[in-house]
mmCIF file of C-alpha atoms in Angstrom:
data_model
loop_
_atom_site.group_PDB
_atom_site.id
_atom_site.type_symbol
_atom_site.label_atom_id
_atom_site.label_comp_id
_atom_site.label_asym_id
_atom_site.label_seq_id
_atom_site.Cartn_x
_atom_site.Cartn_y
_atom_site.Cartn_z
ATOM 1 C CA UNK A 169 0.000 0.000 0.000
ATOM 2 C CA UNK A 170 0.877 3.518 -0.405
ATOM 3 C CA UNK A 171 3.594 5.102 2.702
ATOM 4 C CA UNK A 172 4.082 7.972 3.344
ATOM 5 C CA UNK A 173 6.967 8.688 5.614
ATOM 6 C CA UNK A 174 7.600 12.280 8.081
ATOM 7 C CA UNK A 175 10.536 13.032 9.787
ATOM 8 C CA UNK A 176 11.405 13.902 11.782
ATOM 9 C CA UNK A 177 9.123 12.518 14.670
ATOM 10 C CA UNK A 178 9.786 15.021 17.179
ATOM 11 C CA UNK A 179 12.404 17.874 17.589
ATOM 12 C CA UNK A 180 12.734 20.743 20.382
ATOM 13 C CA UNK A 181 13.996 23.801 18.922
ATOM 14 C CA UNK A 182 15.258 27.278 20.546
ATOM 15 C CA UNK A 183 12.811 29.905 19.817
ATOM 16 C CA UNK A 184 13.952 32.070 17.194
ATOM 17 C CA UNK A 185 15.382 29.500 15.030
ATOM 18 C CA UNK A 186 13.861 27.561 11.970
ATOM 19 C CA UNK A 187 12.578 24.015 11.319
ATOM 20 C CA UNK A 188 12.369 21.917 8.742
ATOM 21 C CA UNK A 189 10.291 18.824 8.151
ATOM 22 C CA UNK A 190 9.979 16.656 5.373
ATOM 23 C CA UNK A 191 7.352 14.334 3.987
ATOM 24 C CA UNK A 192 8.163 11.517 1.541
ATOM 25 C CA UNK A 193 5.449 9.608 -0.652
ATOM 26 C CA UNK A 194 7.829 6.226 -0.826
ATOM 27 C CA UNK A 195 6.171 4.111 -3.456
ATOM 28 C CA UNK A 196 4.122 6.534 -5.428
ATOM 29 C CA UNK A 197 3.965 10.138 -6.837
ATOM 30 C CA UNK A 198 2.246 12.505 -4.627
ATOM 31 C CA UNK A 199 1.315 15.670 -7.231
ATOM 32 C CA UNK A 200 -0.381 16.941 -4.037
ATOM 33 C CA UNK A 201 0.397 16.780 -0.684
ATOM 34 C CA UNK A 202 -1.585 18.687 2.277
ATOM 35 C CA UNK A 203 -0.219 19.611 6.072
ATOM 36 C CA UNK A 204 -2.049 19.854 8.727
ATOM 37 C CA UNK A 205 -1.568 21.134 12.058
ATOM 38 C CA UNK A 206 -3.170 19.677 15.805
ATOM 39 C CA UNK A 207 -3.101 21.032 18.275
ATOM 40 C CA UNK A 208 -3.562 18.690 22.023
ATOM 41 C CA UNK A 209 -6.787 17.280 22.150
ATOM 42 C CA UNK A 210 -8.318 18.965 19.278
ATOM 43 C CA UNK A 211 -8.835 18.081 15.259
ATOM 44 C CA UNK A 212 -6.483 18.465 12.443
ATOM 45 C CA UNK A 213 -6.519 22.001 10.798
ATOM 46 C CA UNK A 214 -5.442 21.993 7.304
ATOM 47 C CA UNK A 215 -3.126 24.738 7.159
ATOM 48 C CA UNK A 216 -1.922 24.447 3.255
ATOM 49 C CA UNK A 217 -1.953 22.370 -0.207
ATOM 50 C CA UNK A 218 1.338 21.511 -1.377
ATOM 51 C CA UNK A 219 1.597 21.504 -5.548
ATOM 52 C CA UNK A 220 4.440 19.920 -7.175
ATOM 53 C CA UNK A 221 5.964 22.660 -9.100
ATOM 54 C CA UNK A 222 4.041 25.500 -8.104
ATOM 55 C CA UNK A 223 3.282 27.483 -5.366
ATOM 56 C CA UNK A 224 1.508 25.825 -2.457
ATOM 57 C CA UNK A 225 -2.344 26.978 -1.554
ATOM 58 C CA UNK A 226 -2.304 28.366 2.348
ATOM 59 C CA UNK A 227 -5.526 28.359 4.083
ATOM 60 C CA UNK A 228 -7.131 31.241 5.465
ATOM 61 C CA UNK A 229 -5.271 32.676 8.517
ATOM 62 C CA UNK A 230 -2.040 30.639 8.071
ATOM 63 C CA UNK A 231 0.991 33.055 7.611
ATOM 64 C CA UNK A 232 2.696 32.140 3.997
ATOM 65 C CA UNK A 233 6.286 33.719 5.533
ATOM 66 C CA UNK A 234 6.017 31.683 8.724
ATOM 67 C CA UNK A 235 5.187 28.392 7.468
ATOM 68 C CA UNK A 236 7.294 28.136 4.006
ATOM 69 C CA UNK A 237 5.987 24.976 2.020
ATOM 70 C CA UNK A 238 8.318 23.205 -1.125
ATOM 71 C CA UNK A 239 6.935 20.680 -3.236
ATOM 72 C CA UNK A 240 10.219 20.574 -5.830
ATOM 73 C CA UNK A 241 9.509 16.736 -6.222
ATOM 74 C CA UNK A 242 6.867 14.252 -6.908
ATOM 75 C CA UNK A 243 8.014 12.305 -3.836
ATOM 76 C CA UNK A 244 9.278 15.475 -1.414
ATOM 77 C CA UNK A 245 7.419 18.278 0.650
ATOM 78 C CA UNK A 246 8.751 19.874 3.219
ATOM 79 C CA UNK A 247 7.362 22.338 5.843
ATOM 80 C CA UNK A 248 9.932 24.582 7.616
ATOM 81 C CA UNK A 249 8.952 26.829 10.584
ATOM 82 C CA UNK A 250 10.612 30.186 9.960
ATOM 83 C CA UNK A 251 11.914 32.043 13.080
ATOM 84 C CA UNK A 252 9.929 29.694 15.689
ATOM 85 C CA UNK A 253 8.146 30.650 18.642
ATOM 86 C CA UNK A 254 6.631 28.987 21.799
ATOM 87 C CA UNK A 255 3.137 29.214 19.970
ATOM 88 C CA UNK A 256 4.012 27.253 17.212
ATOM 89 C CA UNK A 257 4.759 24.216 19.129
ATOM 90 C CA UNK A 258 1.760 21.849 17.930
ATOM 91 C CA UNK A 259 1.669 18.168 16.006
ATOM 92 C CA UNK A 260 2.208 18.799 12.212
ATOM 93 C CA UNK A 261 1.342 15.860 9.458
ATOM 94 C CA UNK A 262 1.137 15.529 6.285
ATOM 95 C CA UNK A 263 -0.889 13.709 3.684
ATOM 96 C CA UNK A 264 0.137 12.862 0.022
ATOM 97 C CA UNK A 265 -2.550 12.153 -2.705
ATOM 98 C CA UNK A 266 -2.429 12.210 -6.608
ATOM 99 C CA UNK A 267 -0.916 10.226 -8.406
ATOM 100 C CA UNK A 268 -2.630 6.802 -8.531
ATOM 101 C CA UNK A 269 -4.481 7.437 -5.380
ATOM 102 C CA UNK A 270 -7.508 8.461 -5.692
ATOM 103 C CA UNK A 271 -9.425 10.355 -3.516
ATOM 104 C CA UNK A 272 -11.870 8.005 -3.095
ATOM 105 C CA UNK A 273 -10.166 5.498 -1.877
ATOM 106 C CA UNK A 274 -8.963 7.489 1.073
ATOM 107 C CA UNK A 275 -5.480 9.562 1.860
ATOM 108 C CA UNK A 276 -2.077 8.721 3.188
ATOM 109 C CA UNK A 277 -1.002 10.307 6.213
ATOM 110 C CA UNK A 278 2.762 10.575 7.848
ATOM 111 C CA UNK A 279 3.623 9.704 11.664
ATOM 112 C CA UNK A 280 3.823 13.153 12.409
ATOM 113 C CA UNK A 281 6.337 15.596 13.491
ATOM 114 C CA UNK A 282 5.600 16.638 17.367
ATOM 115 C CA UNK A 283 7.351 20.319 17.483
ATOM 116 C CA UNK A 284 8.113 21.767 20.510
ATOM 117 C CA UNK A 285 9.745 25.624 20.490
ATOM 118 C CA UNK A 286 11.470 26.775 23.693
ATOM 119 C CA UNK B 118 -11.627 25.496 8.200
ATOM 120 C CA UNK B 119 -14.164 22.716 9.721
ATOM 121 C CA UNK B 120 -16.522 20.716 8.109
ATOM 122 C CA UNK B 121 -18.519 19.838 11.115
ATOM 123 C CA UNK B 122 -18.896 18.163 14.471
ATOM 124 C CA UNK B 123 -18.627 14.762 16.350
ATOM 125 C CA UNK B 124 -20.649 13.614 18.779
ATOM 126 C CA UNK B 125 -19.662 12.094 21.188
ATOM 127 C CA UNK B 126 -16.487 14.478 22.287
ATOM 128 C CA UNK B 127 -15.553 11.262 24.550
ATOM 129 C CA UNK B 128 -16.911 8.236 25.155
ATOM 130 C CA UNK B 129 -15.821 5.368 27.503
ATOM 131 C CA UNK B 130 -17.541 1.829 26.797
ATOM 132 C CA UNK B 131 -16.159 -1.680 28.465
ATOM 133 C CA UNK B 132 -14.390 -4.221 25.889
ATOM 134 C CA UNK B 133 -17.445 -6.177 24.208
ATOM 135 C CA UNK B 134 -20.032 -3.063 24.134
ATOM 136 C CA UNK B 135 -20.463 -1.282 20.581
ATOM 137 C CA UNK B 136 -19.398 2.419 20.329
ATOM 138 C CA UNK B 137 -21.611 4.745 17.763
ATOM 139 C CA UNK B 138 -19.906 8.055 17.151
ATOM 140 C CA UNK B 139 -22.065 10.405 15.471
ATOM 141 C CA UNK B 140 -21.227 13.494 12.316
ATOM 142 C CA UNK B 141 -22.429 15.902 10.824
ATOM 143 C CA UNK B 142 -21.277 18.337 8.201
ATOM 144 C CA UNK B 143 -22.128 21.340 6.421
ATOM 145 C CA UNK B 144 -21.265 21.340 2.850
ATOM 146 C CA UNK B 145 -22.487 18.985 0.136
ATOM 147 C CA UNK B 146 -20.169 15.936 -0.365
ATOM 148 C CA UNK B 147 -18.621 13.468 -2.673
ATOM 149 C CA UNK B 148 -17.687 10.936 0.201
ATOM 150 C CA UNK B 149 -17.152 10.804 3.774
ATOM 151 C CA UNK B 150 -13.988 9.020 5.578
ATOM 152 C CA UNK B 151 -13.605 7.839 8.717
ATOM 153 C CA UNK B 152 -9.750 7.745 10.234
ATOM 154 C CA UNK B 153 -8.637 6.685 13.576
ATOM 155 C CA UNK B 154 -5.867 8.586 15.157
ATOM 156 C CA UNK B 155 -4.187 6.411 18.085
ATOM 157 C CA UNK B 156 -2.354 9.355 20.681
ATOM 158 C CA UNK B 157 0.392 11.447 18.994
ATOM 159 C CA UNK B 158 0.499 9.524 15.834
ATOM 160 C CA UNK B 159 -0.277 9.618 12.299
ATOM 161 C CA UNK B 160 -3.878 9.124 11.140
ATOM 162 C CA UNK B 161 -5.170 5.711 9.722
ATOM 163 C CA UNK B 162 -7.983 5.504 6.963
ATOM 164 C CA UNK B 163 -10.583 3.228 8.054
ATOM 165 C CA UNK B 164 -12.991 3.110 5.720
ATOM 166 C CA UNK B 165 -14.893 6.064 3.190
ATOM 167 C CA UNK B 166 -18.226 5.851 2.139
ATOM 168 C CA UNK B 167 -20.093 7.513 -0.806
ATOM 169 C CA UNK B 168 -22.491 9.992 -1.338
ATOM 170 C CA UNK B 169 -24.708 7.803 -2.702
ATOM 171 C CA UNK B 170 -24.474 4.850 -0.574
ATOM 172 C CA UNK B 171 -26.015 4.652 2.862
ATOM 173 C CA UNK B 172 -24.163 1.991 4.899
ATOM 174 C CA UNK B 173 -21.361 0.159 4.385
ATOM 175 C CA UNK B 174 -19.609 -2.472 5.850
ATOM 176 C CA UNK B 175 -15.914 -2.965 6.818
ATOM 177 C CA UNK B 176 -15.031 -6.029 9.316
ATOM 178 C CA UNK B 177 -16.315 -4.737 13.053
ATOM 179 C CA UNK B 178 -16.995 -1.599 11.236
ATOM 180 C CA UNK B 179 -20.175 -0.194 10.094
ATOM 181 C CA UNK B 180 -21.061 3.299 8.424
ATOM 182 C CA UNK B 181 -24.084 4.900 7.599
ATOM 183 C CA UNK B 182 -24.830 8.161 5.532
ATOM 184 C CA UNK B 183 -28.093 10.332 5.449
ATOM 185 C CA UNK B 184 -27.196 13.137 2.913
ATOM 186 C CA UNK B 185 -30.385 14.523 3.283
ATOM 187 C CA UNK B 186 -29.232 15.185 7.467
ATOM 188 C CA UNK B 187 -25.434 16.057 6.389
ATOM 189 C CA UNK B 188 -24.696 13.597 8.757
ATOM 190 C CA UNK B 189 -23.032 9.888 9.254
ATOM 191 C CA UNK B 190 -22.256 7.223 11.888
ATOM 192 C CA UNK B 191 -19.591 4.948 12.748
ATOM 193 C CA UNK B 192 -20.373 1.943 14.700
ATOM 194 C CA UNK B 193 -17.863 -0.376 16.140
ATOM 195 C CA UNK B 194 -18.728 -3.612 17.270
ATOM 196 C CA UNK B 195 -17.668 -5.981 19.915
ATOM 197 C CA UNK B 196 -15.256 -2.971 20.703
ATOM 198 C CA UNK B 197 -11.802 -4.005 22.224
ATOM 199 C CA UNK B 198 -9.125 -2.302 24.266
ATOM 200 C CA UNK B 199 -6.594 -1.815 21.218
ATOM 201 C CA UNK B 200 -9.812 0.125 19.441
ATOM 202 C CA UNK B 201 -9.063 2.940 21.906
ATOM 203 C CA UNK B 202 -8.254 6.153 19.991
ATOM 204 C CA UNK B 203 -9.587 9.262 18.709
ATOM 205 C CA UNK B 204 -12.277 9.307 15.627
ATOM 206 C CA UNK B 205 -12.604 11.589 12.881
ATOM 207 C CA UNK B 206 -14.808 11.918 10.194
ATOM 208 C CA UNK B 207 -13.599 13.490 7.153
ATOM 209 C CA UNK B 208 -14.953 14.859 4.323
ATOM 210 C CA UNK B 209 -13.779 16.086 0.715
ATOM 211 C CA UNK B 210 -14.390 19.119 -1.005
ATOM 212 C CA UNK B 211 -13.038 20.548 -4.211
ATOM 213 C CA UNK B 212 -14.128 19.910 -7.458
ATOM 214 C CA UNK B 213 -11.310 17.752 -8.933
ATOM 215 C CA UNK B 214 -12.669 14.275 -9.334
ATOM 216 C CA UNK B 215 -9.654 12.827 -11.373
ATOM 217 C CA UNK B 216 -8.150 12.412 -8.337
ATOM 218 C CA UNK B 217 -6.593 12.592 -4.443
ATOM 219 C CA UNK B 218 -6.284 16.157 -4.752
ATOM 220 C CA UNK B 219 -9.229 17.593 -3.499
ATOM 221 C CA UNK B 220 -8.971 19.071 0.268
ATOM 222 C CA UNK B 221 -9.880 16.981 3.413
ATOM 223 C CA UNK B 222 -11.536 18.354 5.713
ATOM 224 C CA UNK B 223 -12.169 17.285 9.441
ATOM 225 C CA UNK B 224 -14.476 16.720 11.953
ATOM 226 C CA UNK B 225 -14.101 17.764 15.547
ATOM 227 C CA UNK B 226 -13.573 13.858 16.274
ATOM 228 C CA UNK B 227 -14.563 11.539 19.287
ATOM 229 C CA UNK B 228 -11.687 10.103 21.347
ATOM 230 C CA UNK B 229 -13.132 6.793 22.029
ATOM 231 C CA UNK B 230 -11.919 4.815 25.106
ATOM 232 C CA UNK B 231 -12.192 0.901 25.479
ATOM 233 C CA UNK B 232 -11.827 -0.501 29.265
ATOM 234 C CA UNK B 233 -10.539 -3.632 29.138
#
């Protein structure tokens, strides 16, 4: 089945400094991928919609600047926090579609990348 | 943005019992998922039903759909400790049917707790 694999699964970080995560689609071409944030206890936001090749789609109230998406590949997205703050400590995932996945057979979600900024 | 609600927010059932979580949505559809989420990890597809289908069936799983009450259920039967998690309906919008590219959007879920 399809994987998609997130690293990293956790990392602490000094406020002030940036983040990067990745997301891999590891036996298939993700032309889309989508991350999500989660905050304890509470649903999955979707914050943007990562495009291979073009500029990703941020939802409404998600800073562009802070939360710089790259989709250069068909098998590679990565999310970096720019210039991290306490507040932005929350559980980011991704999931990958496109490709032959179709929607309606459901999505592929990462492990998740717990970030905590102190 | 959020498609809808759950209901239950939390519910606590001994192993054996059936749990029924409980969604409802806003928008129209083209399908509804269900994904389980066990505590800090990734999510896990369970099982996506259709707008036009009503119930469907998926091992102890079993999901119904009334479009015309933007709303669906997930049942578990014969629950067991290892079905402890959270629940979350899902639900796609966009208007790109060739494929996984439209936007999923989630419920408020139902963290679902199975004493042993």
């Amino acid at each position: 089945g399809a994987v998609v694999s997130q690293h990293p699964s956790w990392v602490i970080c000094k406020s002030g400094t940036s983040v990067k995560i990745e997301c891999r689609s590891l036996d298939f071409q993700a032309t889309t991928m989508f991350w999500y944030r989660q905050f304890p206890k509470q649903s999955l936001m979707l914050m943007a919609t990562s495009n291979e090749g073009s500029k990703a789609t941020y939802e409404q109230g998600v800073e562009k600047d802070k939360f710089l998406i790259n989709h250069a590949s068909l098998t590679l997205s990565t999310l970096t926090v720019t210039s991290a703050h306490p507040e932005d400590s929350s559980f980011y995932i991704c999931s990958a579609g496109g490709g032959f996945l179709r929607f309606d057979y459901g999505y592929t979600f990462g492990s998740g990348t717990r970030l905590t900024v102190v | 943005s959020q498609q809808g609600e759950e209901d239950p927010q939390a519910l606590s059932i001994q192993e054996g019992e059936n749990a029924t979580m409980n969604c409802s949505y806003k928008t129209s559809i083209n399908n509804l998922q269900w994904y389980r989420q066990n505590s800090g990890r990734g999510l896990v597809h369970l099982i996506l039903i259709r707008s036009n289908e009503r119930e469907k069936h998926s091992g102890r799983l079993r999901v119904t759909l009334d479009t015309s009450k933007k709303s669906s259920s997930l049942l578990i039967t014969a629950s067991r400790a290892a079905d402890t998690a959270s629940y979350f309906c899902a639900t796609v919008e966009g208007l790109n049917y060739g494929g996984a590219t439209n936007k999923l959007i989630f419920g408020t879920g139902t963290l679902l707790a199975v004493q042993p």
